[in-house]
Amino acid sequence: MPEPSQANHPAAEPDSAADAAATLDPQDWQALRVQAHRMLDDILDYQQHIRQRPVWQPAPAAVRDTFQQALPRQPQALSAVHEDFMQDILPYAIGNAHPGFMGWVHGAGTPVGMLGEMLAAGLNANLGGRAQVPIAVERQVTHWMRELFGFPENASGLFVTGTSMANLLALLVARTQALGTDTRRQGLLAGGEQLVAYASAGAHKCIYKAMDVAGIGGEFLRTIPLDGNFRIDLAALEQAIAEDRAAGLKPFMIAGTAGSVDVGAIDPLPQLADLAQREGLWFHIDGAFGALGMLAPDIAPRLAGIERADSIAFDFHKWLQVPYDAGFVLVRDGNLHFDSFALPVAYLSRDMRGMAAGSPWPCDFGLDLSRSFKALKTWFTIKVYGTERLGRMISATCELARYLARRVADAPQLELLAPVELNIVCFRYRCPAGSNADLVNAAIVVALQESGIAAPSTTTIAGHLAIRVAIVNHRTQRPDIDALLRATLELGEKTLASGVGQGASLNGFGFGFGLRQDAAE
Ligand SMILES: *Cc1c(COP(=O)(O)O)cnc(C)c1O
């Protein structure tokens, strides 16, 4: 990369007055404003004209090399650094803002959410606690979520980075419920019993991770098989609970999934709620993207039972399109939530008046003390678009998925691998007997990603590698689906013709990738 020419950028002259004051504010606010508006225009241009770009492109070595520089000792002009961003960073993002991005489950973001985030950064509020209205904004979002999910007045909510963290916090509250608050001081062994949790084979791996880091042990998350519709098998679940009780273990939590990451399946929530009640277990729901389907009148009825959960984990950064990151945990029993994280010592230093008022604080409900103002971009998004429009956008992604499923069913070269429950379509390119369909389909997905036309991901369905299209993006429209299908058929034919999947190794054809990519998000 050529060095940006200094001529284009007013040099950041060492300024003795500024140095003396040690402030980082500009000497010339007017010049900063001009540059700031340029930066805002550039990023809005990116969003407005994103269709003209490839979904994704690999970064050339020269670009990657620019991130191997030594620690900068001397100042550079903001305009020069922004130019670096425009040249070397912006074109090489993963592309989830692009309508052709259909991989994993990523939100696209919106200009409104971006502006909310910009204001939050300008305010630089720390949402750990204290008497400040930004915390009232977070509580406002909590009220809205109580209303949406039919949770009681006493329910508590907290913004976190994502559903992985939200699942962990919910699991820790469930642990407190099972073992009492003494465990917080004495550790898991003091209870003398081994906790066990249950989730389906389609549950997200972050639940395993939460069991691991909570010290309970990943092996004590029982993986319950799926039924024919990719939902947790209730009979197998009941049996596993009975076996664990018989073995002297202590079942404590069922983690249902509302919108599985692989295929978008929704576990039978009312039956799970009944079972959890009968067994005296905590009923958690991982609704990372699916829970906000509550905003869509055609999806909400399928989430019936969610109002009976003890806790729900979900993301505003997926279906609601809030810019990353914005996860949320909602807990029915706010007191228990508080008792699971608040430290009495810290709590005593609160006040009725002044800046230490307003207790309890967000830091009493989770692990983070310093916290960003994620609530603001979410508040902007919900207020500006309104829930009806957001719900229609969510419905539209499901309608597109059904459209894709119909087109797949009509194409003799393709076959659907799972029913389309929500917004996720899993299918594959049919291969002649004797060829390795997994290799062929993996190659097609990589070729699609490298084409810049569309970016699906892969997953494994009943032992078969599937092309997985998750339509989470509010920008995606029918022509984008058509382009995906056209490219899939073309690349499928080419891949078969090239001999991939017929005994030859993929790497021999220049495909340098691992075959199994898990649908991690
Ligand atoms: C995305 C997802 C997660 C993980 O959420 P993050 O926000 O990425 O931490 C967990 N469960 C499901 C079902 C998901 O779709």
XYZ file of C-alpha atoms and ligand atoms in Angstrom, residues 104-106 161-167 202-207 257-262 286-290 313-315 317-318 324-327 424 468 519-521, ligand 1:
56
model
C -24.629 -17.991 9.918
C -27.149 -15.797 11.751
C -25.898 -12.222 11.514
C -22.544 -8.729 24.609
C -24.558 -11.559 23.122
C -26.629 -14.646 23.742
C -23.525 -16.646 24.698
C -23.100 -14.361 27.694
C -26.854 -14.166 28.316
C -27.056 -17.978 28.453
C -29.562 -28.814 18.084
C -28.802 -26.412 20.955
C -26.035 -23.889 20.502
C -22.584 -24.939 21.728
C -22.321 -21.872 23.942
C -24.577 -23.657 26.460
C -34.200 -23.511 22.017
C -36.534 -21.130 20.223
C -35.010 -20.877 16.767
C -32.146 -23.357 16.498
C -29.054 -22.095 14.801
C -28.926 -24.988 12.321
C -32.146 -19.748 24.200
C -34.051 -17.533 21.789
C -30.948 -15.877 20.349
C -32.617 -14.819 17.131
C -35.986 -16.588 17.341
C -31.537 -15.134 26.311
C -31.678 -13.307 23.000
C -29.929 -10.842 20.732
C -28.130 -7.689 16.994
C -29.651 -10.527 14.972
C -23.182 -5.362 17.213
C -23.173 -6.091 19.998
C -26.493 -6.122 21.829
C -27.459 -9.309 23.652
C -33.322 -20.826 7.585
C -27.343 -23.311 4.897
C -22.799 -23.162 12.020
C -21.254 -21.364 14.930
C -23.589 -18.397 15.087
C -26.286 -16.770 17.677
C -26.759 -17.766 18.619
C -26.150 -17.903 19.864
C -24.916 -17.130 20.248
O -25.230 -15.769 20.363
P -24.077 -14.682 20.327
O -24.826 -13.392 20.306
O -23.312 -14.922 19.057
O -23.246 -14.862 21.530
C -26.688 -18.798 20.753
N -27.767 -19.538 20.430
C -28.374 -19.439 19.227
C -29.582 -20.280 18.938
C -27.886 -18.548 18.275
O -28.493 -18.440 17.088
